[in-house]
């Protein structure tokens, strides 16, 4: 979703970033690509909307939902053309869904856009970049649809298709009285932890009974006493479409962190729900449901990516795999290709050729590479996962050793496969066994597709097996009733039941797309290569790294893939006139250690489309032998591995204490493990432990025998991120425990620690209570009261609350829960607190007042979940001792920052997804009505000489010129050690409609009382910015553009900057702050605003020419650099590109708005002139502007600020080290490796149609 799924940081070894480098040619802007061979359309990702795309595709491939939505016409929903009319009630969300579904059905493009739909949700551009949970979106989207369809014939659409009913019953064993409670469900939420599969989870939920007996009796209202009873739940009403949400994300109360459950969890293609239903007298077919969609999550609990496996019920797509022709030779060839596509056949064929059918797993991968010419990772990993995971999933065929280092065929399969292999020895590969008893393809060959945002590809039904477990695994399941039959006319007919106005719109759009594609056809056969120039690289730390910067070392070349490899080599020769000797082109890839060369490209007669080169491939240009005088190892066997090496070093006085030091090291994967000793200068005779997991804290450490030190890193199964621990052989086995990071060799604890927080004296402050996962919380509470020797009265008025690692009390745990149900782990700390725990229908909430909230200062309340926001606000105000009606509630994230406000005051807390443990913030100020914004406005006064509007007191120094400009005394020549920074002064809040224009916002800001001290003639003399990190962020152009078109959001702040004269910036104009370097000094003149027209390209040459013209400098003597204020660093804009371009006469574009400059409005540009001859200097009358000929743009202030940053970073590291050493070893809690960003709630804004 947001880029990298796994947030790895290898900055200590390599500073490589994948930049654009030097572009040699740019691609023309192309229209959307047509649909691929599947004839299905994907959905483009807006930056973080893969969760939305997966759910929308599922709804689109639910024909009953799609057609029910299509049946609602403009007379009920309104028209999108009328959405801006004030009196028109236009139901925008269902209208945009209709339009999106029509595009997915009929528009000939590979991917549709959801921008219009998310705009109808009221989402800002920030919202579209955030990750959210698809299960949460499912409930919120359906709620928004139900609200949008009130008063139409589709008012019961969601209820009719998706709502079911559960009945909970408690049966008295004495009088047989039945107490029942019925509740509706939109989806079934099932456990994953400690459960083998869906049917097992449903059995636990709807078949097994919970018995109340012994010391856990039930109070029967009829018997009026405590009796034995049985509690159970059943499905009373089944919906046509059953949604199942898997609880893969859990919270570890010991480590106080979230984690993802990746264990194996099976689910059937067809499920019979009869055993789980209350009424089971009907025929079995009434309870049969077929799987038709699987939403898959890839990644961890803090980030990841969603895609979906979908069954094409109406056969709208082209579900075909490449097949052979009719002649015998082609059939044999295709049979070989089919066998290669099936890894099961390949692996069994390799094992049959081994003695005793046994082989190390690493050698199995190498033999597969030799047999088919491509590695497992390149050919199969994306579809089937890692090799070991594939072998584990097929345990009925393969048998892995306990340490997973070797594999062999099971005896029965070995005999059967060998006879099959010998009987068909004329074929290269043959199916050796019958199909595994899992998700086998049915005779009807259901059409399944993997839809991953824009990409759609057919898959076989058995591919669903790969999503049972792992970091990439099933997260939501969608079943449809087996009895639902589709009409024959709907089969393979995408126009079926699509409204006429949408048919006409899609037909017109397809004609327009065909015209645009015809115009761009000539540019469709190009692809882009990243050329890494050997002379600009050096080899160290086991990999290649740029000598100067990535920008100077990489060229992006766009080339026609129909040309040959020889043509590519010749073109590079012509571009690089400085090249001497042989030129070798090799495929390279970035690994965590740096750049590594894998294979050399041979065959100059082969077309590039025939060579194994992909679009965006990294090509290393060198002599094929050495770089910088060092011979370079190449190939996959010697791929550099980045490992974490941990060792003990003495610390403290006399070196009595020892500290665990972790350092990254790079080793070739084919080097022997013993080379660690020579690399670290450690004598042999120490113990080496290795761990193949990447995250420290979850390692399973394995001691390496001395004889295995001669094995290679790859043979030991080490990979990037693995850890190696060096331990003195004379020390005991408690090394890891001393460091407070790991606990090894200790059995799982079987106790909980309960602390006395009742403010009552007792002999003990805390006790340990023995328990199991099935122990009821009530029993633990009573045992703790007895062992703490407290008053028995506390049994009726106390509760247990978990304590996190910071000592904060969390939400109370219900007495009726078991430890398993409460999510409590053994070894957790609980607090025995006064007061009863909330019931199942109540919410326990934290709340605080104001904006400066410190952890631990929140207040607590218990309210019913049906309480409205307005009533909840009243209760909180009363408890806080506050009064008035100028307050509102906001959600508070875990960073103690205010989130989105709770705007719907009449909505219940349950409807707004408020749950126990949530924190709310009492914020002063009344919320603006819907459609209005409350915008905080600031005054921004930059340090620029052309800004005279300081105050009315300075007005005497301001004169009005004949040209109508307000001017002040110029201070252009005044030296400055600083940069184009200024101060922010808060003016006040402005309440304004989203439909108002920017000029109206400026006008209202000028009426604020604080604004009266500034002398501004009119709003046209104000420049508006958004405020980002206490400095100007995005420039708001166009005076008459509506505020809602800027997508400001409810938390956006605006700052106003005074102007010398009216300004009318075009869409291609960029506003920059320029500063001239003073001669012989590390200082600049005061900044000056410069407007740069980027219509002809935002290149370095164009910017340099504009700066030279602005300061009347010769362009060849002008040097410029961009300032990064957060790092206090200057990045020079190189002129080398321009010189190469002139020599080669090639049109070259290096976009400064991309990496690494990311140039935008408001950036500071430093300017200095190179030394020039005295005659030329006299000609330009610029002797006072000449500076020394060096590359340094920094100032003394920059040096001081960078030194402060360095000291702060060192101080922070030392504090973290002290925190780790002083942490509680028994708790096993870890400090997270990196702070996570604040979590934001998901919401969809819907108008009122009641």
Short mmCIF file of C-alpha atoms in Angstrom, two decimals, residues 449-770:
data_model
loop_
_atom_site.label_atom_id
_atom_site.label_comp_id
_atom_site.label_asym_id
_atom_site.label_seq_id
_atom_site.Cartn_x
_atom_site.Cartn_y
_atom_site.Cartn_z
CA UNK A 449 -8.60 -14.24 -10.95
CA UNK A 450 -5.99 -12.52 -8.80
CA UNK A 451 -6.83 -8.78 -8.85
CA UNK A 452 -3.97 -6.75 -7.41
CA UNK A 453 -4.91 -3.07 -7.85
CA UNK A 454 -4.38 -2.46 -11.58
CA UNK A 455 -3.13 -5.98 -12.33
CA UNK A 456 -5.52 -8.82 -13.15
CA UNK A 457 -4.34 -12.35 -13.89
CA UNK A 458 -6.04 -15.75 -14.01
CA UNK A 459 -5.21 -18.31 -11.34
CA UNK A 460 -6.15 -21.90 -10.72
CA UNK A 461 -8.42 -22.77 -7.86
CA UNK A 462 -5.68 -24.65 -6.04
CA UNK A 463 -3.66 -21.41 -5.75
CA UNK A 464 -5.97 -20.48 -2.85
CA UNK A 465 -4.08 -23.05 -0.76
CA UNK A 466 -1.07 -20.73 -0.74
CA UNK A 467 -3.08 -18.17 1.28
CA UNK A 468 -3.71 -20.43 4.26
CA UNK A 469 -0.69 -19.11 6.19
CA UNK A 470 2.28 -16.75 6.18
CA UNK A 471 2.78 -13.01 5.98
CA UNK A 472 0.68 -13.09 2.80
CA UNK A 473 -2.52 -14.86 3.80
CA UNK A 474 -6.32 -14.70 3.66
CA UNK A 475 -7.93 -11.92 5.71
CA UNK A 476 -11.59 -11.82 4.58
CA UNK A 477 -13.72 -14.55 3.00
CA UNK A 478 -16.92 -14.06 1.00
CA UNK A 479 -19.37 -16.91 0.39
CA UNK A 480 -22.53 -16.95 -1.75
CA UNK A 481 -25.48 -19.27 -1.37
CA UNK A 482 -25.09 -22.26 -3.71
CA UNK A 483 -28.73 -22.08 -4.77
CA UNK A 484 -28.27 -18.60 -6.27
CA UNK A 485 -28.38 -19.14 -10.05
CA UNK A 486 -27.51 -16.61 -12.72
CA UNK A 487 -29.76 -16.14 -15.81
CA UNK A 488 -28.28 -17.46 -19.09
CA UNK A 489 -28.40 -14.00 -20.71
CA UNK A 490 -26.01 -12.65 -18.04
CA UNK A 491 -23.24 -15.10 -18.96
CA UNK A 492 -20.29 -13.33 -20.64
CA UNK A 493 -22.49 -10.25 -21.15
CA UNK A 494 -21.00 -7.15 -19.41
CA UNK A 495 -23.85 -4.94 -20.72
CA UNK A 496 -26.47 -6.97 -18.84
CA UNK A 497 -28.78 -4.65 -16.82
CA UNK A 498 -26.48 -1.63 -17.16
CA UNK A 499 -28.63 1.56 -17.41
CA UNK A 500 -28.85 3.17 -20.86
CA UNK A 501 -27.28 6.49 -19.81
CA UNK A 502 -24.21 4.64 -18.49
CA UNK A 503 -24.00 2.51 -21.65
CA UNK A 504 -23.94 5.66 -23.79
CA UNK A 505 -21.33 7.30 -21.56
CA UNK A 506 -19.03 4.26 -21.70
CA UNK A 507 -19.38 3.89 -25.49
CA UNK A 508 -18.38 7.54 -26.01
CA UNK A 509 -15.43 7.15 -23.65
CA UNK A 510 -14.20 4.06 -25.52
CA UNK A 511 -14.20 5.95 -28.84
CA UNK A 512 -12.15 8.74 -27.24
CA UNK A 513 -9.65 6.22 -25.85
CA UNK A 514 -9.18 4.59 -29.26
CA UNK A 515 -8.31 7.96 -30.81
CA UNK A 516 -5.75 8.73 -28.09
CA UNK A 517 -4.11 5.30 -28.36
CA UNK A 518 -3.72 5.66 -32.09
CA UNK A 519 -1.80 8.89 -31.51
CA UNK A 520 0.53 7.31 -28.95
CA UNK A 521 1.12 3.98 -30.72
CA UNK A 522 4.62 4.93 -31.85
CA UNK A 523 5.84 5.27 -28.26
CA UNK A 524 4.43 2.01 -26.93
CA UNK A 525 7.47 -0.12 -27.71
CA UNK A 526 9.91 1.73 -25.47
CA UNK A 527 11.13 0.67 -22.07
CA UNK A 528 13.37 2.28 -19.52
CA UNK A 529 16.77 1.08 -18.31
CA UNK A 530 18.83 2.37 -15.41
CA UNK A 531 22.47 2.56 -16.56
CA UNK A 532 25.02 2.42 -13.76
CA UNK A 533 28.41 3.68 -15.00
CA UNK A 534 31.31 1.60 -13.69
CA UNK A 535 33.87 4.46 -13.42
CA UNK A 536 31.49 6.25 -11.04
CA UNK A 537 31.33 3.32 -8.59
CA UNK A 538 33.64 1.84 -6.01
CA UNK A 539 33.59 -1.57 -4.31
CA UNK A 540 33.52 -1.73 -0.52
CA UNK A 541 31.58 -3.58 2.18
CA UNK A 542 31.00 -6.41 -0.28
CA UNK A 543 28.97 -4.40 -2.81
CA UNK A 544 29.12 -1.51 -5.29
CA UNK A 545 28.42 2.04 -4.12
CA UNK A 546 28.43 5.41 -5.95
CA UNK A 547 31.61 7.45 -5.58
CA UNK A 548 29.82 10.82 -5.46
CA UNK A 549 26.04 10.42 -5.56
CA UNK A 550 23.37 8.25 -7.11
CA UNK A 551 22.39 11.15 -9.37
CA UNK A 552 25.84 11.37 -10.97
CA UNK A 553 26.22 7.60 -11.34
CA UNK A 554 22.90 6.54 -12.89
CA UNK A 555 21.40 7.43 -16.26
CA UNK A 556 17.82 6.58 -17.16
CA UNK A 557 17.73 5.54 -20.81
CA UNK A 558 14.53 4.94 -22.77
CA UNK A 559 15.16 2.48 -25.59
CA UNK A 560 13.18 0.61 -28.24
CA UNK A 561 12.89 -2.98 -27.06
CA UNK A 562 12.54 -4.19 -30.66
CA UNK A 563 16.20 -3.33 -31.23
CA UNK A 564 19.04 -5.76 -30.51
CA UNK A 565 21.47 -5.95 -27.64
CA UNK A 566 24.19 -4.86 -30.08
CA UNK A 567 22.21 -1.71 -30.92
CA UNK A 568 21.95 -0.91 -27.20
CA UNK A 569 25.69 -1.38 -26.72
CA UNK A 570 26.45 0.86 -29.72
CA UNK A 571 24.09 3.59 -28.48
CA UNK A 572 25.78 3.61 -25.07
CA UNK A 573 29.19 3.80 -26.79
CA UNK A 574 28.04 6.89 -28.67
CA UNK A 575 26.69 8.54 -25.53
CA UNK A 576 29.86 7.89 -23.52
CA UNK A 577 32.62 9.44 -25.61
CA UNK A 578 35.02 9.13 -22.69
CA UNK A 579 34.73 5.31 -22.65
CA UNK A 580 37.87 3.40 -23.60
CA UNK A 581 38.34 -0.36 -23.99
CA UNK A 582 35.78 -3.15 -23.83
CA UNK A 583 32.24 -2.48 -22.72
CA UNK A 584 30.31 -5.21 -20.89
CA UNK A 585 26.63 -4.89 -19.97
CA UNK A 586 25.50 -6.83 -16.91
CA UNK A 587 22.21 -7.13 -15.06
CA UNK A 588 22.54 -5.75 -11.51
CA UNK A 589 20.14 -5.48 -8.63
CA UNK A 590 19.98 -3.52 -5.40
CA UNK A 591 20.35 -5.66 -2.29
CA UNK A 592 20.47 -4.30 1.28
CA UNK A 593 24.30 -4.20 1.13
CA UNK A 594 24.38 -2.15 -2.10
CA UNK A 595 24.46 -2.93 -5.84
CA UNK A 596 25.36 -6.48 -6.93
CA UNK A 597 26.05 -7.84 -10.44
CA UNK A 598 24.22 -11.07 -11.30
CA UNK A 599 24.68 -11.96 -14.96
CA UNK A 600 26.34 -10.64 -18.12
CA UNK A 601 24.23 -10.01 -21.24
CA UNK A 602 25.43 -11.96 -24.30
CA UNK A 603 24.14 -12.32 -27.84
CA UNK A 604 24.32 -9.03 -29.73
CA UNK A 605 21.93 -10.38 -32.38
CA UNK A 606 19.10 -10.97 -29.91
CA UNK A 607 16.31 -8.42 -29.59
CA UNK A 608 15.97 -6.83 -26.18
CA UNK A 609 12.48 -8.26 -25.81
CA UNK A 610 14.06 -11.74 -26.18
CA UNK A 611 16.81 -11.09 -23.64
CA UNK A 612 15.94 -11.44 -19.97
CA UNK A 613 15.66 -7.66 -19.43
CA UNK A 614 12.62 -6.16 -17.76
CA UNK A 615 11.33 -2.63 -17.89
CA UNK A 616 13.23 -0.61 -15.29
CA UNK A 617 16.13 -3.08 -15.19
CA UNK A 618 19.42 -1.96 -13.66
CA UNK A 619 22.28 -2.37 -16.18
CA UNK A 620 25.88 -2.06 -14.98
CA UNK A 621 28.26 -0.71 -17.65
CA UNK A 622 31.87 -1.81 -17.06
CA UNK A 623 34.83 -3.70 -18.52
CA UNK A 624 33.64 -7.05 -17.17
CA UNK A 625 36.60 -7.59 -14.82
CA UNK A 626 37.22 -4.87 -12.25
CA UNK A 627 35.95 -1.60 -10.86
CA UNK A 628 38.45 0.87 -9.43
CA UNK A 629 41.21 -1.72 -9.59
CA UNK A 630 39.27 -4.32 -7.59
CA UNK A 631 38.04 -7.55 -9.19
CA UNK A 632 34.29 -7.79 -8.76
CA UNK A 633 32.57 -11.08 -7.75
CA UNK A 634 29.43 -11.69 -9.83
CA UNK A 635 26.54 -14.13 -9.83
CA UNK A 636 23.86 -15.21 -7.41
CA UNK A 637 26.19 -17.59 -5.52
CA UNK A 638 28.27 -14.74 -4.07
CA UNK A 639 25.39 -12.36 -3.40
CA UNK A 640 26.34 -10.14 -0.43
CA UNK A 641 24.38 -10.75 2.74
CA UNK A 642 23.78 -8.02 5.32
CA UNK A 643 23.88 -9.71 8.74
CA UNK A 644 23.48 -8.43 12.29
CA UNK A 645 26.52 -9.51 14.32
CA UNK A 646 26.09 -9.36 18.09
CA UNK A 647 28.97 -9.66 20.56
CA UNK A 648 29.85 -8.75 24.13
CA UNK A 649 32.17 -5.85 24.98
CA UNK A 650 33.32 -4.80 28.47
CA UNK A 651 31.69 -1.68 29.92
CA UNK A 652 31.61 0.11 33.25
CA UNK A 653 34.42 0.49 35.74
CA UNK A 654 37.06 -2.18 35.41
CA UNK A 655 35.18 -3.75 32.59
CA UNK A 656 33.18 -5.89 35.02
CA UNK A 657 29.91 -5.30 33.20
CA UNK A 658 29.36 -6.45 29.67
CA UNK A 659 27.19 -4.84 27.04
CA UNK A 660 25.68 -6.51 24.00
CA UNK A 661 26.79 -4.63 20.86
CA UNK A 662 24.97 -5.09 17.55
CA UNK A 663 26.70 -4.13 14.30
CA UNK A 664 25.76 -4.76 10.64
CA UNK A 665 28.29 -6.70 8.58
CA UNK A 666 28.37 -7.81 4.94
CA UNK A 667 29.62 -11.27 3.87
CA UNK A 668 29.45 -13.13 0.52
CA UNK A 669 26.80 -15.83 0.72
CA UNK A 670 29.29 -18.46 -0.53
CA UNK A 671 31.90 -17.61 2.16
CA UNK A 672 32.48 -19.94 5.08
CA UNK A 673 30.84 -19.10 8.39
CA UNK A 674 34.25 -19.15 10.06
CA UNK A 675 35.25 -15.98 8.21
CA UNK A 676 33.30 -14.08 10.87
CA UNK A 677 36.25 -14.58 13.26
CA UNK A 678 38.81 -13.02 10.94
CA UNK A 679 36.46 -10.17 9.98
CA UNK A 680 35.88 -9.23 13.62
CA UNK A 681 39.43 -10.11 14.80
CA UNK A 682 37.96 -12.56 17.32
CA UNK A 683 40.01 -15.64 18.31
CA UNK A 684 38.43 -19.00 17.62
CA UNK A 685 37.09 -20.95 20.57
CA UNK A 686 33.93 -19.00 21.03
CA UNK A 687 30.37 -20.18 20.56
CA UNK A 688 28.45 -18.98 17.48
CA UNK A 689 24.65 -18.85 17.56
CA UNK A 690 22.58 -17.94 14.51
CA UNK A 691 19.00 -16.88 13.99
CA UNK A 692 17.28 -16.72 10.60
CA UNK A 693 14.51 -14.34 11.71
CA UNK A 694 14.83 -10.67 10.86
CA UNK A 695 13.24 -9.11 13.94
CA UNK A 696 15.28 -9.30 17.11
CA UNK A 697 13.15 -10.49 19.95
CA UNK A 698 11.51 -13.41 18.14
CA UNK A 699 14.68 -15.33 17.33
CA UNK A 700 15.08 -19.04 17.72
CA UNK A 701 18.82 -19.23 18.34
CA UNK A 702 20.76 -22.25 17.10
CA UNK A 703 24.30 -23.10 18.21
CA UNK A 704 26.66 -23.84 15.32
CA UNK A 705 28.89 -26.89 15.86
CA UNK A 706 32.60 -26.35 15.26
CA UNK A 707 32.63 -28.63 12.22
CA UNK A 708 29.83 -26.58 10.61
CA UNK A 709 31.93 -23.41 10.63
CA UNK A 710 33.31 -24.56 7.27
CA UNK A 711 29.85 -24.45 5.74
CA UNK A 712 28.86 -21.35 3.76
CA UNK A 713 26.40 -18.74 4.96
CA UNK A 714 23.92 -19.94 2.34
CA UNK A 715 24.24 -23.57 3.45
CA UNK A 716 23.48 -22.46 6.99
CA UNK A 717 20.27 -20.86 5.68
CA UNK A 718 21.30 -17.30 6.53
CA UNK A 719 19.73 -14.45 4.60
CA UNK A 720 19.59 -10.66 4.74
CA UNK A 721 18.63 -9.54 8.23
CA UNK A 722 19.69 -12.79 9.94
CA UNK A 723 21.58 -12.48 13.21
CA UNK A 724 24.87 -14.02 14.39
CA UNK A 725 25.68 -14.02 18.11
CA UNK A 726 29.30 -14.43 19.26
CA UNK A 727 29.49 -15.80 22.83
CA UNK A 728 32.47 -16.79 24.92
CA UNK A 729 32.43 -20.55 25.41
CA UNK A 730 33.39 -20.14 29.08
CA UNK A 731 30.24 -18.13 29.89
CA UNK A 732 26.97 -19.67 31.00
CA UNK A 733 23.79 -19.93 28.95
CA UNK A 734 22.21 -16.87 30.57
CA UNK A 735 23.87 -14.33 28.23
CA UNK A 736 20.73 -13.47 26.36
CA UNK A 737 18.65 -13.13 29.50
CA UNK A 738 21.12 -10.66 31.04
CA UNK A 739 20.61 -8.24 28.21
CA UNK A 740 16.89 -8.10 28.80
CA UNK A 741 16.08 -8.85 25.17
CA UNK A 742 15.61 -12.58 24.88
CA UNK A 743 14.70 -15.49 27.11
CA UNK A 744 15.89 -18.94 26.03
CA UNK A 745 15.41 -22.33 27.58
CA UNK A 746 12.61 -21.18 29.90
CA UNK A 747 9.21 -22.86 29.93
CA UNK A 748 6.15 -20.73 29.31
CA UNK A 749 5.00 -19.04 32.47
CA UNK A 750 1.77 -20.24 34.03
CA UNK A 751 1.01 -17.27 36.27
CA UNK A 752 -0.24 -13.70 36.28
CA UNK A 753 1.09 -10.89 38.44
CA UNK A 754 -1.61 -8.91 40.28
CA UNK A 755 -0.77 -5.59 41.96
CA UNK A 756 -2.83 -4.05 44.77
CA UNK A 757 -4.13 -0.69 43.49
CA UNK A 758 -7.15 -0.45 45.83
CA UNK A 759 -5.43 2.04 48.18
CA UNK A 760 -5.88 -0.45 51.01
CA UNK A 761 -3.01 -1.67 53.13
CA UNK A 762 -1.93 -5.28 52.76
CA UNK A 763 1.06 -7.40 53.66
CA UNK A 764 2.02 -7.80 50.01
CA UNK A 765 2.01 -5.17 47.27
CA UNK A 766 1.68 -7.78 44.53
CA UNK A 767 1.15 -11.53 44.19
CA UNK A 768 1.52 -14.15 41.52
CA UNK A 769 -1.64 -16.09 40.74
CA UNK A 770 -1.34 -19.39 38.90
#
